[in-house]
PDB file of C-alpha atoms in Angstrom:
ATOM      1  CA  UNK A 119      49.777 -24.321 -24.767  1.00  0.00           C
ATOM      2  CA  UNK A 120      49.279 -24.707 -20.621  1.00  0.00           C
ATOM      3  CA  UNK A 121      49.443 -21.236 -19.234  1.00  0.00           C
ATOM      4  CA  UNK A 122      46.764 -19.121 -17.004  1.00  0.00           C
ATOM      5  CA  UNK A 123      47.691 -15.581 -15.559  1.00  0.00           C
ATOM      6  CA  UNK A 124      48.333 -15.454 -12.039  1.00  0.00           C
ATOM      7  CA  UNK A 125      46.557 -12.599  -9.792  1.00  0.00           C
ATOM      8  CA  UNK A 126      49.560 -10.689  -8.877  1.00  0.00           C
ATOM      9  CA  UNK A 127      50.653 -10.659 -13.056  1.00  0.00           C
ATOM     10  CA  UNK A 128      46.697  -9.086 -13.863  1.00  0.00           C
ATOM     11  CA  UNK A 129      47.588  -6.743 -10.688  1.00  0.00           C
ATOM     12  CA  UNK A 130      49.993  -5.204 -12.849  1.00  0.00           C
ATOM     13  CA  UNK A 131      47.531  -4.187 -15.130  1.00  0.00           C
ATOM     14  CA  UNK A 132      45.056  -2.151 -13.169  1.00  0.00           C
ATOM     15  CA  UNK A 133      46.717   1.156 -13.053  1.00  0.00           C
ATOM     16  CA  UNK A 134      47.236   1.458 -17.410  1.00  0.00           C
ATOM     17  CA  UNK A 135      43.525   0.081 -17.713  1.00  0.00           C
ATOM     18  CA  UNK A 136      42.045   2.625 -14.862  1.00  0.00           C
ATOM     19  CA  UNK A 137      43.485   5.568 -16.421  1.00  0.00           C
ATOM     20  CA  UNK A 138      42.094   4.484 -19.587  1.00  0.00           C
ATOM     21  CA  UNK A 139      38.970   4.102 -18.517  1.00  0.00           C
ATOM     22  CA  UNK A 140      39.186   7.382 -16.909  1.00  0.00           C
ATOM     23  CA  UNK A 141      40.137   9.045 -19.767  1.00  0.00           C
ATOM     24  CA  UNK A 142      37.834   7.459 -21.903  1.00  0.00           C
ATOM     25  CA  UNK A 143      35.127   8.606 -18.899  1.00  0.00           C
ATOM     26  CA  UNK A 144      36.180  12.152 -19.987  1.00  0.00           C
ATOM     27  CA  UNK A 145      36.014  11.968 -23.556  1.00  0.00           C
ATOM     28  CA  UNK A 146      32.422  10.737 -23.571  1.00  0.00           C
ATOM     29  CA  UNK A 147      31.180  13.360 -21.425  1.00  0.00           C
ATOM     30  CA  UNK A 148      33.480  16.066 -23.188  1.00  0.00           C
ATOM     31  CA  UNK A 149      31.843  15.203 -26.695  1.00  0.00           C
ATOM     32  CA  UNK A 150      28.505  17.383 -26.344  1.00  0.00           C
ATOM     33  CA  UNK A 151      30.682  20.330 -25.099  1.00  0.00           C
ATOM     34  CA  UNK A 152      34.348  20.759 -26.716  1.00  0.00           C
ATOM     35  CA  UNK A 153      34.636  17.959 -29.623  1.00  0.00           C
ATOM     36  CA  UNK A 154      38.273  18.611 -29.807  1.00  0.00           C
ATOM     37  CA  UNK A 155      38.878  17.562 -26.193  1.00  0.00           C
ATOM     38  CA  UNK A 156      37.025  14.607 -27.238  1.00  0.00           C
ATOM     39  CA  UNK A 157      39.143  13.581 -29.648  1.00  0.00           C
ATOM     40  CA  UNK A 158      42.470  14.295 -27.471  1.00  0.00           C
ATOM     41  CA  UNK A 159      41.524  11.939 -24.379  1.00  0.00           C
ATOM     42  CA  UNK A 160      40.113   9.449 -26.207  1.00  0.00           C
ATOM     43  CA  UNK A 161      43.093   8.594 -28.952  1.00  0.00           C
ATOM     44  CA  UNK A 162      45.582   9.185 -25.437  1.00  0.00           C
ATOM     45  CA  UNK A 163      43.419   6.494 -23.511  1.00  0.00           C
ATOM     46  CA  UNK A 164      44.658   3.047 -25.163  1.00  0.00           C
ATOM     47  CA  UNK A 165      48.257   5.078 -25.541  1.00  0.00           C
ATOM     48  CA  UNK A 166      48.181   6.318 -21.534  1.00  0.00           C
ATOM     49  CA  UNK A 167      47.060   2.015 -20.369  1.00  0.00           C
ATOM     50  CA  UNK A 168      50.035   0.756 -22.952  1.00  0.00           C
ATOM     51  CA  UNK A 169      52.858   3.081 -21.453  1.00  0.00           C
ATOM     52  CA  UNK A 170      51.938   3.046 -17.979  1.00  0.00           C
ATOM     53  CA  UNK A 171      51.431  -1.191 -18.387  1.00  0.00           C
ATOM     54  CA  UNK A 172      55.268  -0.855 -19.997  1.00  0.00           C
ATOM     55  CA  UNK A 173      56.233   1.251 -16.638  1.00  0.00           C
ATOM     56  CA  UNK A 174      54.865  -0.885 -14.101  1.00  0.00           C
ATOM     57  CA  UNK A 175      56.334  -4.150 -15.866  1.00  0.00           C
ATOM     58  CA  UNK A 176      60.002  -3.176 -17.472  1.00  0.00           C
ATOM     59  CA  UNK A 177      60.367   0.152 -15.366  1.00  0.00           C
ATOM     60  CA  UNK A 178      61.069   3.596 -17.070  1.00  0.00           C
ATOM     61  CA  UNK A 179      62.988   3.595 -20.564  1.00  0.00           C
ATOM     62  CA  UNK A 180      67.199   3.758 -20.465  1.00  0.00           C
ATOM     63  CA  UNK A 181      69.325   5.323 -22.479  1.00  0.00           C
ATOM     64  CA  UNK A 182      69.939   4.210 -25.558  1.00  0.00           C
ATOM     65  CA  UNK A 183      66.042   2.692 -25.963  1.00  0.00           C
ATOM     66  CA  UNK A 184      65.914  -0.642 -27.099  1.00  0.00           C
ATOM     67  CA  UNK A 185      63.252  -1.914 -29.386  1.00  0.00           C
ATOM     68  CA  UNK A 186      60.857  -2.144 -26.382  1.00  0.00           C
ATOM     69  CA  UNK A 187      60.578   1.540 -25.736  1.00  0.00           C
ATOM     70  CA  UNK A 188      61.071   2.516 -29.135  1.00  0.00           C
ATOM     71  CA  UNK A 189      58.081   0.477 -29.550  1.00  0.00           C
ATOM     72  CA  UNK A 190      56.183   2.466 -26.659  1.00  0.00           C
ATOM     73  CA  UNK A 191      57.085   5.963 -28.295  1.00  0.00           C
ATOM     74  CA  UNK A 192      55.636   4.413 -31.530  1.00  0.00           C
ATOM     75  CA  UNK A 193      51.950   4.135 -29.691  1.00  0.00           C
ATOM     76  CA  UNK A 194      52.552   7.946 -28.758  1.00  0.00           C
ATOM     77  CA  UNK A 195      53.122   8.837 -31.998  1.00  0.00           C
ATOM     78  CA  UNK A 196      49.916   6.771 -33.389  1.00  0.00           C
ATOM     79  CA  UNK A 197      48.327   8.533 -30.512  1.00  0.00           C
ATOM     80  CA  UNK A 198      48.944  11.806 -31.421  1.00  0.00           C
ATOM     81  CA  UNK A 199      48.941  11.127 -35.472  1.00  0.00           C
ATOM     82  CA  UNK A 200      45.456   9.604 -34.892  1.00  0.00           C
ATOM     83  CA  UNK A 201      44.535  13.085 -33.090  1.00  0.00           C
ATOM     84  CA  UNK A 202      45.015  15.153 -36.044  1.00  0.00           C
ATOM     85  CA  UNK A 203      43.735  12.527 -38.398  1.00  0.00           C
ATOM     86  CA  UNK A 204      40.384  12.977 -36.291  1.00  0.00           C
ATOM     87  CA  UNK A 205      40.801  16.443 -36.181  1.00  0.00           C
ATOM     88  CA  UNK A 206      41.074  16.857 -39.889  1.00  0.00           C
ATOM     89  CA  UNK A 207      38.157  14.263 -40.694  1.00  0.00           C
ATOM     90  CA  UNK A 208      36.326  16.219 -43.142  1.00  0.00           C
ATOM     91  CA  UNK A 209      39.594  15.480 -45.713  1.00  0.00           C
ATOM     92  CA  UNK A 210      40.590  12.032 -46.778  1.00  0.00           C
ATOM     93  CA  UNK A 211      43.028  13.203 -48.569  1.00  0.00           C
ATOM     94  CA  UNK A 212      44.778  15.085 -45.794  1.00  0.00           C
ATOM     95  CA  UNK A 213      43.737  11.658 -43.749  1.00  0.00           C
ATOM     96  CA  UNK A 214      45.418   9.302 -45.844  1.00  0.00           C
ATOM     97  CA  UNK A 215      48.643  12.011 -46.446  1.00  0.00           C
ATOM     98  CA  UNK A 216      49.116  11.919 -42.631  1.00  0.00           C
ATOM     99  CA  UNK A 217      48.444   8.203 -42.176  1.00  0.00           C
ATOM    100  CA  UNK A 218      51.188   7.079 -44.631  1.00  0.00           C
ATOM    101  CA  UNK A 219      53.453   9.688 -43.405  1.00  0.00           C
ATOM    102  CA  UNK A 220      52.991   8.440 -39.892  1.00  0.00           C
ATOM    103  CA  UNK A 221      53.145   4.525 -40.187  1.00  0.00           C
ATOM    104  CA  UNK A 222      56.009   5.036 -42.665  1.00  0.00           C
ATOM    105  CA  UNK A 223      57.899   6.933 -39.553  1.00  0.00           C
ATOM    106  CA  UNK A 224      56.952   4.330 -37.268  1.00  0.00           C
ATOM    107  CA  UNK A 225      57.937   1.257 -39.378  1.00  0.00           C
ATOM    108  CA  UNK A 226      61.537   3.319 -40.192  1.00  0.00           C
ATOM    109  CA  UNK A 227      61.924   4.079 -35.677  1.00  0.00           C
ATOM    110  CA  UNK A 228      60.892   1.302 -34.243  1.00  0.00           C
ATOM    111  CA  UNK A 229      63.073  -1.054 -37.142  1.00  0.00           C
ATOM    112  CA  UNK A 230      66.533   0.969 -36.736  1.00  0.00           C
ATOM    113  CA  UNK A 231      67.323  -0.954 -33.822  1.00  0.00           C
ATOM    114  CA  UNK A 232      66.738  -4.374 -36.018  1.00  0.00           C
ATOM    115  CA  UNK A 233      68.642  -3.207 -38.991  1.00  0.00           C
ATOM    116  CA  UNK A 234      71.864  -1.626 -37.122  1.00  0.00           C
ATOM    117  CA  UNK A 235      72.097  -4.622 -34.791  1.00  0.00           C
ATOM    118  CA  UNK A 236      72.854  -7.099 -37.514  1.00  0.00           C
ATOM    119  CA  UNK A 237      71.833 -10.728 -38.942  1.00  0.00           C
ATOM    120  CA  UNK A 238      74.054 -12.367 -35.909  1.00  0.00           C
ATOM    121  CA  UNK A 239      71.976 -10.229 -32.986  1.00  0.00           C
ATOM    122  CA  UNK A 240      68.931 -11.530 -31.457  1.00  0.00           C
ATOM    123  CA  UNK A 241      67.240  -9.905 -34.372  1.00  0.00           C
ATOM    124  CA  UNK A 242      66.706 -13.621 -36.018  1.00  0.00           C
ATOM    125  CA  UNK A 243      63.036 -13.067 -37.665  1.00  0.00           C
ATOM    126  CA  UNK A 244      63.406 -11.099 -40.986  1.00  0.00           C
ATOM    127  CA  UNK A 245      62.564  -7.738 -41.951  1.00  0.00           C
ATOM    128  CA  UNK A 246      60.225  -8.878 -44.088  1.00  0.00           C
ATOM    129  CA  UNK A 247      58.151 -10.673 -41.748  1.00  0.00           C
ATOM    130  CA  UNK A 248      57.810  -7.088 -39.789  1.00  0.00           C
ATOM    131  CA  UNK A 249      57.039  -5.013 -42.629  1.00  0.00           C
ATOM    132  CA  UNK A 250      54.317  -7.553 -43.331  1.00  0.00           C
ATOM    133  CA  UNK A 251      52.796  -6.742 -39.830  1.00  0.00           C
ATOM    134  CA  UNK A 252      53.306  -3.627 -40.302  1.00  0.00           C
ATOM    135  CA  UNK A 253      51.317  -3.486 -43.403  1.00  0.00           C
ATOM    136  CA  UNK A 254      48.841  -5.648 -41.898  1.00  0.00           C
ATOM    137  CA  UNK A 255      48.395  -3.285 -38.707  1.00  0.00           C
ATOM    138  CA  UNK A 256      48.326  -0.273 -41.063  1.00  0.00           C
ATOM    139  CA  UNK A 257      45.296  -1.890 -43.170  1.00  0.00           C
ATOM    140  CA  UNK A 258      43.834  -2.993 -40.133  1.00  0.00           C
ATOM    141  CA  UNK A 259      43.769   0.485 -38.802  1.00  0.00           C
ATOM    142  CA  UNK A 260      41.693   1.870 -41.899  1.00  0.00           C
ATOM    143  CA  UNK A 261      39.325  -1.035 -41.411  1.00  0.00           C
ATOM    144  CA  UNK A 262      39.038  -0.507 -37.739  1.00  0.00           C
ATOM    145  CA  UNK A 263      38.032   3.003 -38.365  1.00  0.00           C
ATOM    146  CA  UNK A 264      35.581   2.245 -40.280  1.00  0.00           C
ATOM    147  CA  UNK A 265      34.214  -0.353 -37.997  1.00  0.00           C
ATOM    148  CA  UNK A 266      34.172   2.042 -35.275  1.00  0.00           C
ATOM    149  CA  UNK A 267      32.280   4.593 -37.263  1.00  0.00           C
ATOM    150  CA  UNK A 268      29.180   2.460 -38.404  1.00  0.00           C
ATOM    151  CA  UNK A 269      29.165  -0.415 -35.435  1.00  0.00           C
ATOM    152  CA  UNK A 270      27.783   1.423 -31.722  1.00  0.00           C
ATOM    153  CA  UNK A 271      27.172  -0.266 -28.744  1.00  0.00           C
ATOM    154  CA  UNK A 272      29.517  -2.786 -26.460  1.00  0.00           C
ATOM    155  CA  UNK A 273      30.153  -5.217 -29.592  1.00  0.00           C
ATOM    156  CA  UNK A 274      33.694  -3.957 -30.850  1.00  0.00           C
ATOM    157  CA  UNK A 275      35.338  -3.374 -27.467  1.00  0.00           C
ATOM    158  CA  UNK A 276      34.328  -6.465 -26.339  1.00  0.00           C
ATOM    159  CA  UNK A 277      35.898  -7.934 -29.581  1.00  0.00           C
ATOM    160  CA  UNK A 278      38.954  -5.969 -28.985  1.00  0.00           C
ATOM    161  CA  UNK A 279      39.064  -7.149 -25.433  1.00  0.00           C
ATOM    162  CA  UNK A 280      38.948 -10.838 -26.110  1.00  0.00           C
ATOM    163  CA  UNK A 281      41.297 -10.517 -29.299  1.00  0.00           C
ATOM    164  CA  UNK A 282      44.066  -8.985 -27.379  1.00  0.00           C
ATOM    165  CA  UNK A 283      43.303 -11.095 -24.024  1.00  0.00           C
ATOM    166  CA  UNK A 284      43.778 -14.121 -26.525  1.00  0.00           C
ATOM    167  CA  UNK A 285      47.000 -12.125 -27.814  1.00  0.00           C
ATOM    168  CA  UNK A 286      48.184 -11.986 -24.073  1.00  0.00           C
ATOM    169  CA  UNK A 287      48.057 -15.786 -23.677  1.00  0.00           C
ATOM    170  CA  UNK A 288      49.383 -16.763 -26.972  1.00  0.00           C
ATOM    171  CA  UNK A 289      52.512 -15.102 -26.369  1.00  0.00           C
ATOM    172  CA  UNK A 290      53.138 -15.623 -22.634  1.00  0.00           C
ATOM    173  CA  UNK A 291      52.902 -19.201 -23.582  1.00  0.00           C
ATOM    174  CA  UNK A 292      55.563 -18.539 -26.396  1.00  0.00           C
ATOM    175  CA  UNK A 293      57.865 -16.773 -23.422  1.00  0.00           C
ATOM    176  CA  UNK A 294      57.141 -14.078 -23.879  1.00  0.00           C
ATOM    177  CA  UNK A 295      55.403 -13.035 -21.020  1.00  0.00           C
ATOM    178  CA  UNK A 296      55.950  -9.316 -20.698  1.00  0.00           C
ATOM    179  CA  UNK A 297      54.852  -8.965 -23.913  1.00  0.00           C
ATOM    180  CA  UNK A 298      51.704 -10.958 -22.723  1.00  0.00           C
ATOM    181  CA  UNK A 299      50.813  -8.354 -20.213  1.00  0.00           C
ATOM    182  CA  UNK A 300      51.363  -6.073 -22.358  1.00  0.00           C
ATOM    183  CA  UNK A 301      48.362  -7.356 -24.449  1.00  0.00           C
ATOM    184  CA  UNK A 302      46.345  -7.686 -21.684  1.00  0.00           C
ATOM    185  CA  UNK A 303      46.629  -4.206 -20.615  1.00  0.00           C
ATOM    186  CA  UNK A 304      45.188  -3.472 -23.791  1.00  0.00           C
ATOM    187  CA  UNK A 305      42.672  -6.554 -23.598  1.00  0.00           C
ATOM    188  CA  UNK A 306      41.456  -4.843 -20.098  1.00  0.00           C
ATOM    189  CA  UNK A 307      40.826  -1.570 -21.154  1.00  0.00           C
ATOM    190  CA  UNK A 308      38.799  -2.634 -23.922  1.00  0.00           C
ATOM    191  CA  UNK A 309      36.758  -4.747 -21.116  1.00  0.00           C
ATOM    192  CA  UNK A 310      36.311  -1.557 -18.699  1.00  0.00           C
ATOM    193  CA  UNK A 311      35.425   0.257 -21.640  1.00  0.00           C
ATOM    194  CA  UNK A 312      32.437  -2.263 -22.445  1.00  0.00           C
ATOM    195  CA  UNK A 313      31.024  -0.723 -19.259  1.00  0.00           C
ATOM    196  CA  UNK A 314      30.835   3.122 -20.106  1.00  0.00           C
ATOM    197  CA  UNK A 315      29.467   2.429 -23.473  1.00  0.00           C
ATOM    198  CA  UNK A 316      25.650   1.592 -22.197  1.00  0.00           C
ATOM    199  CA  UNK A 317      25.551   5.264 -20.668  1.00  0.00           C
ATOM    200  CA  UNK A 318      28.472   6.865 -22.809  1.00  0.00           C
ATOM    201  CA  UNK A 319      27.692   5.748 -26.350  1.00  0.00           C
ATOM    202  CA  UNK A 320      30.699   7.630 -27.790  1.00  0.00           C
ATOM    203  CA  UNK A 321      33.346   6.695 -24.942  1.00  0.00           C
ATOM    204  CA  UNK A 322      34.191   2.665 -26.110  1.00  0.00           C
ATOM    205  CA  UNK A 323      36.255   2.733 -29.182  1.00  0.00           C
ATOM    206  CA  UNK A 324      36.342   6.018 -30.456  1.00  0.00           C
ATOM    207  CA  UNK A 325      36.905   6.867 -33.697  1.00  0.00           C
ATOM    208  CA  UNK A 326      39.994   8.440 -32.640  1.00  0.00           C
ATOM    209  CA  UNK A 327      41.407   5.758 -30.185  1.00  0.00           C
ATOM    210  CA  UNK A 328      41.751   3.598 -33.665  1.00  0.00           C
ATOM    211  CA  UNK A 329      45.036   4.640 -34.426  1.00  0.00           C
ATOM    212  CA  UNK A 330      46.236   4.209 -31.055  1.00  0.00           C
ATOM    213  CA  UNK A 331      44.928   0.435 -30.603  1.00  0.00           C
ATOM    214  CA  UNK A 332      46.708  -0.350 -33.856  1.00  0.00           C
ATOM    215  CA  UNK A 333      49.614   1.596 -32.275  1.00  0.00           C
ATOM    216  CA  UNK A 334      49.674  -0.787 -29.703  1.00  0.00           C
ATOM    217  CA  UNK A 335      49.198  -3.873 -31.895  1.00  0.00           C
ATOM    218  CA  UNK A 336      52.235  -2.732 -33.949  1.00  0.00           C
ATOM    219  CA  UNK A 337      54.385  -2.029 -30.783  1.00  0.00           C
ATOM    220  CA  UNK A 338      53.353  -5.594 -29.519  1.00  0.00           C
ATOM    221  CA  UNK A 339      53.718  -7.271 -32.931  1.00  0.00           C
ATOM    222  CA  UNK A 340      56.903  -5.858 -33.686  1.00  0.00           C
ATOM    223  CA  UNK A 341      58.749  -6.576 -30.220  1.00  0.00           C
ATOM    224  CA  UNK A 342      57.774 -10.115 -30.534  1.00  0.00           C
ATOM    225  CA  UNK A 343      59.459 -10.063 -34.386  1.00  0.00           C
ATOM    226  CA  UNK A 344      63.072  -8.660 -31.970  1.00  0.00           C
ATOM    227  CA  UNK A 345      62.372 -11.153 -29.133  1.00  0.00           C
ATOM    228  CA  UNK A 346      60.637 -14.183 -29.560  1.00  0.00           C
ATOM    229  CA  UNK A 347      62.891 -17.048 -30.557  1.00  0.00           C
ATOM    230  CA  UNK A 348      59.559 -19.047 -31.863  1.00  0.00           C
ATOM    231  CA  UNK A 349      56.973 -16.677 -32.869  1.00  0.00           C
ATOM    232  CA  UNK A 350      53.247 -18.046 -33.422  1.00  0.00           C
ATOM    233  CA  UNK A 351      52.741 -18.249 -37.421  1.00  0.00           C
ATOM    234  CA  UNK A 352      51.943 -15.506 -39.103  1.00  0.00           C
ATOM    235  CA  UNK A 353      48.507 -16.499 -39.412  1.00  0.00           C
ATOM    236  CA  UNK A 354      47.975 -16.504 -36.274  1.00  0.00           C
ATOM    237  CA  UNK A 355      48.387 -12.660 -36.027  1.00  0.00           C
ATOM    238  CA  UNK A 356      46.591 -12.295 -38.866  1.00  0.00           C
ATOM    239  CA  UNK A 357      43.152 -13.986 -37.304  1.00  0.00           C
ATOM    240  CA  UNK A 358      43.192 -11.864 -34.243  1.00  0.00           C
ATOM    241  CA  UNK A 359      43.250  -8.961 -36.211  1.00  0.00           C
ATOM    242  CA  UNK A 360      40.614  -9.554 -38.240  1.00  0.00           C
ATOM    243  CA  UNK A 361      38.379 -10.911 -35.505  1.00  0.00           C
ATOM    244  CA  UNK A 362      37.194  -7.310 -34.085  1.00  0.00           C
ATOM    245  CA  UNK A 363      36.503  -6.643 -37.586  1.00  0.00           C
ATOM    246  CA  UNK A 364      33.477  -9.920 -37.489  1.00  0.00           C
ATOM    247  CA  UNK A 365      31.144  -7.262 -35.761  1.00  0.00           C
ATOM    248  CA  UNK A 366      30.069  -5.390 -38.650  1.00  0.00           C
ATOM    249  CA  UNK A 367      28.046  -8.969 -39.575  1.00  0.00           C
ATOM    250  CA  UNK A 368      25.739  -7.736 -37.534  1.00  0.00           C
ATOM    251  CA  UNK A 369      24.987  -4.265 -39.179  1.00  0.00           C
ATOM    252  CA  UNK A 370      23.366  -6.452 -41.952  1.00  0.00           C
ATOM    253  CA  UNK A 371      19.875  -4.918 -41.811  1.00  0.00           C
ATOM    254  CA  UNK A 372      18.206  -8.964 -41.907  1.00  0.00           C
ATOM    255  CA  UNK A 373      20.261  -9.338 -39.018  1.00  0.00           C
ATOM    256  CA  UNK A 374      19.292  -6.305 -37.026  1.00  0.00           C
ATOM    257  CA  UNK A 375      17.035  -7.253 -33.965  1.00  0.00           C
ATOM    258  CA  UNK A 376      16.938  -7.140 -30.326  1.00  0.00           C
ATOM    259  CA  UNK A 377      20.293  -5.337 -28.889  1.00  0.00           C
ATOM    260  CA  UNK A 378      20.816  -8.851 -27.104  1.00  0.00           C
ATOM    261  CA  UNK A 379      20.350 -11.139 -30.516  1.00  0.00           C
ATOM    262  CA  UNK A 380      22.424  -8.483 -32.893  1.00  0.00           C
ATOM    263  CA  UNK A 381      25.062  -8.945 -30.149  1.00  0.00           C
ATOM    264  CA  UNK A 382      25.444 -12.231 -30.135  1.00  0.00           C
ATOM    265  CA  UNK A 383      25.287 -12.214 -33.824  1.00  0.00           C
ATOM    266  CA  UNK A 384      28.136  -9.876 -33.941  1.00  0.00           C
ATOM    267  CA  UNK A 385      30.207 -11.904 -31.551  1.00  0.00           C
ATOM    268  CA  UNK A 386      29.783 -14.897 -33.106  1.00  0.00           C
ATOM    269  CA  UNK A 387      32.061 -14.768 -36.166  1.00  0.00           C
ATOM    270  CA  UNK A 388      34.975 -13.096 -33.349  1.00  0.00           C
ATOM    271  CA  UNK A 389      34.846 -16.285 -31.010  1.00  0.00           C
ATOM    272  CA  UNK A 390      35.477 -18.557 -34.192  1.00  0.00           C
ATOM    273  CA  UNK A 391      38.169 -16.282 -35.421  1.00  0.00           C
ATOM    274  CA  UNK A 392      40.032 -16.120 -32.279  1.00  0.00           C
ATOM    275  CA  UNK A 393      39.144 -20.080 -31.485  1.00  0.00           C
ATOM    276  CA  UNK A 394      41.089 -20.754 -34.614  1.00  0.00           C
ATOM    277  CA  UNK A 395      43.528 -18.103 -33.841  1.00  0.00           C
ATOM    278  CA  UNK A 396      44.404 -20.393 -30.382  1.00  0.00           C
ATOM    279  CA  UNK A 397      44.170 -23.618 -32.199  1.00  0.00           C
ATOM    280  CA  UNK A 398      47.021 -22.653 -34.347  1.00  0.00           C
ATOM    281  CA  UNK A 399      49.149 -21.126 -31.710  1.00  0.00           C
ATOM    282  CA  UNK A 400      48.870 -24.266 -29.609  1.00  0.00           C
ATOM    283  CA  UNK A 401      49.778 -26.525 -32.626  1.00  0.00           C
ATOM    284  CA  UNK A 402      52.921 -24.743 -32.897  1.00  0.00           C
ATOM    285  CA  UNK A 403      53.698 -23.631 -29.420  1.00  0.00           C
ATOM    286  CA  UNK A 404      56.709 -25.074 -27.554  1.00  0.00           C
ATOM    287  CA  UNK A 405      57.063 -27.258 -24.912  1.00  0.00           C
ATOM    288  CA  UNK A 406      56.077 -25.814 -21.390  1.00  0.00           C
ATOM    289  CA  UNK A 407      59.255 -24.767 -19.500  1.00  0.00           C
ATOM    290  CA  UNK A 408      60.006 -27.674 -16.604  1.00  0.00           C
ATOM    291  CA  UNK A 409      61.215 -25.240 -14.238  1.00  0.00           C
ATOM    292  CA  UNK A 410      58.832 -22.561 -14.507  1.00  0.00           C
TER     293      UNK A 410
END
């Protein structure tokens, strides 16, 4: 698995990742005055860096949408769905309600395309290998919540950031390398969003941006499921998801020291998931293209 982005491809990525970093900007100095606006630009940010990153690489949707931007209005609707999730915290039940409601939506608009096409299409990976992402994405995003609500500091989106950069290069190796950018537009915004946290606690992964980063995985996950005629195993998705989630090692209250040592302490069970997350993908990746 040989392949390094070139300047002009992380070029591409700069406008998606500035306005998310602008928007998540915003939201942390919103949330002391209007919690509500708070919640609105930060679950748009990750949305806002995936569609424009979609725009800049693959131009604006056609008519009829293909998978890909069915895909992208799926991260709008996790956007908005993980608004009024946020907005109605103070009920799980209405939480969980809205949750099913929307990834069951999702999973039904983004697979139309795969079902009506037919077994003989370039549809080739099964449906049940993309309701299994699904599924996954859908747990992950209840975990990831969580994680966001008891881990502060530059731990997660630094997690996030190397999980999807490693995402990025797993699958422009694979061929797919709009796909690839498309991960690292969500790998770089995580990274400029490591930044704000150390003097806006509450503008790196907010609560509410959850449901739009798993938005984004799902979009990714699933357009590689249409696309890629080799997709990395299974397990390989399945690492980088749970990487972000190694933080939380750290809130172990033995563990708790210095910022600098619970860091590292957090980070350290995310390198080893996403090292063996690459180790797998380049066991099974295919030969580098000759020509390219």
């Amino acid at each position: 698995m040989e392949y390094l982005p070139e300047l002009e491809e992380l070029k591409l990525l700069l406008p998606g990742a500035a306005a998310a970093a602008l928007l998540l900007l915003l939201a942390g100095i919103s949330q002391g005055k209007s919690r509500g606006t708070a919640v609105l630009l930060a679950a748009f940010a990750f949305a806002v860096s995936h569609v424009a990153t979609f725009v800049v690489i693959k131009g604006w949707p056609s008519r009829p949408l293909s998978s890909s931007e069915r895909a992208v209005c799926c991260v709008i609707a996790f956007a908005f769905g993980a608004t009024v999730i946020e907005l109605f915290h103070s009920s799980r039940s209405v939480r969980s309600v809205i949750r099913y409601a929307l990834c069951a939506g999702t999973v039904g608009y983004v697979l139309e395309t795969f079902w009506t096409r037919g077994s003989g299409d370039a549809g080739h990976v099964s449906t049940v290998f993309a309701l299994i992402l699904v599924g996954g994405i859908m747990v992950w995003w209840v975990a990831l919540e969580e994680v966001a609500t008891r881990v502060k500091g530059p731990a997660l989106p630094a997690a996030l950031c190397l999980a999807f950069g490693a995402l990025g290069l797993i699958l422009a190796a694979y061929g797919a390398a709009s796909l690839g950018q498309l991960a690292g537009g969500a790998a770089m915004t995580a990274g400029l969003s490591v930044l704000l946290v150390r003097w806006l606690p509450g503008s790196g992964v907010p609560v509410a941006a959850t449901g739009t980063l798993a938005g984004v995985a799902a979009a990714i996950g699933l357009d590689a499921s249409f696309f890629m005629q080799t997709p990395p195993r299974l397990g390989v998705f399945a690492l980088l998801l749970l990487a972000p989630l190694g933080v939380v090692v750290g809130s172990v209250p033995l563990l708790s020291s210095r910022p600098a040592v619970r860091f590292l302490v957090r980070m350290t069970p995310v390198v080893i998931a996403v090292g063996v997350a690459i180790w797998l993908a380049a066991a099974g990746a295919p030969e580098p293209d000759p020509y390219r």
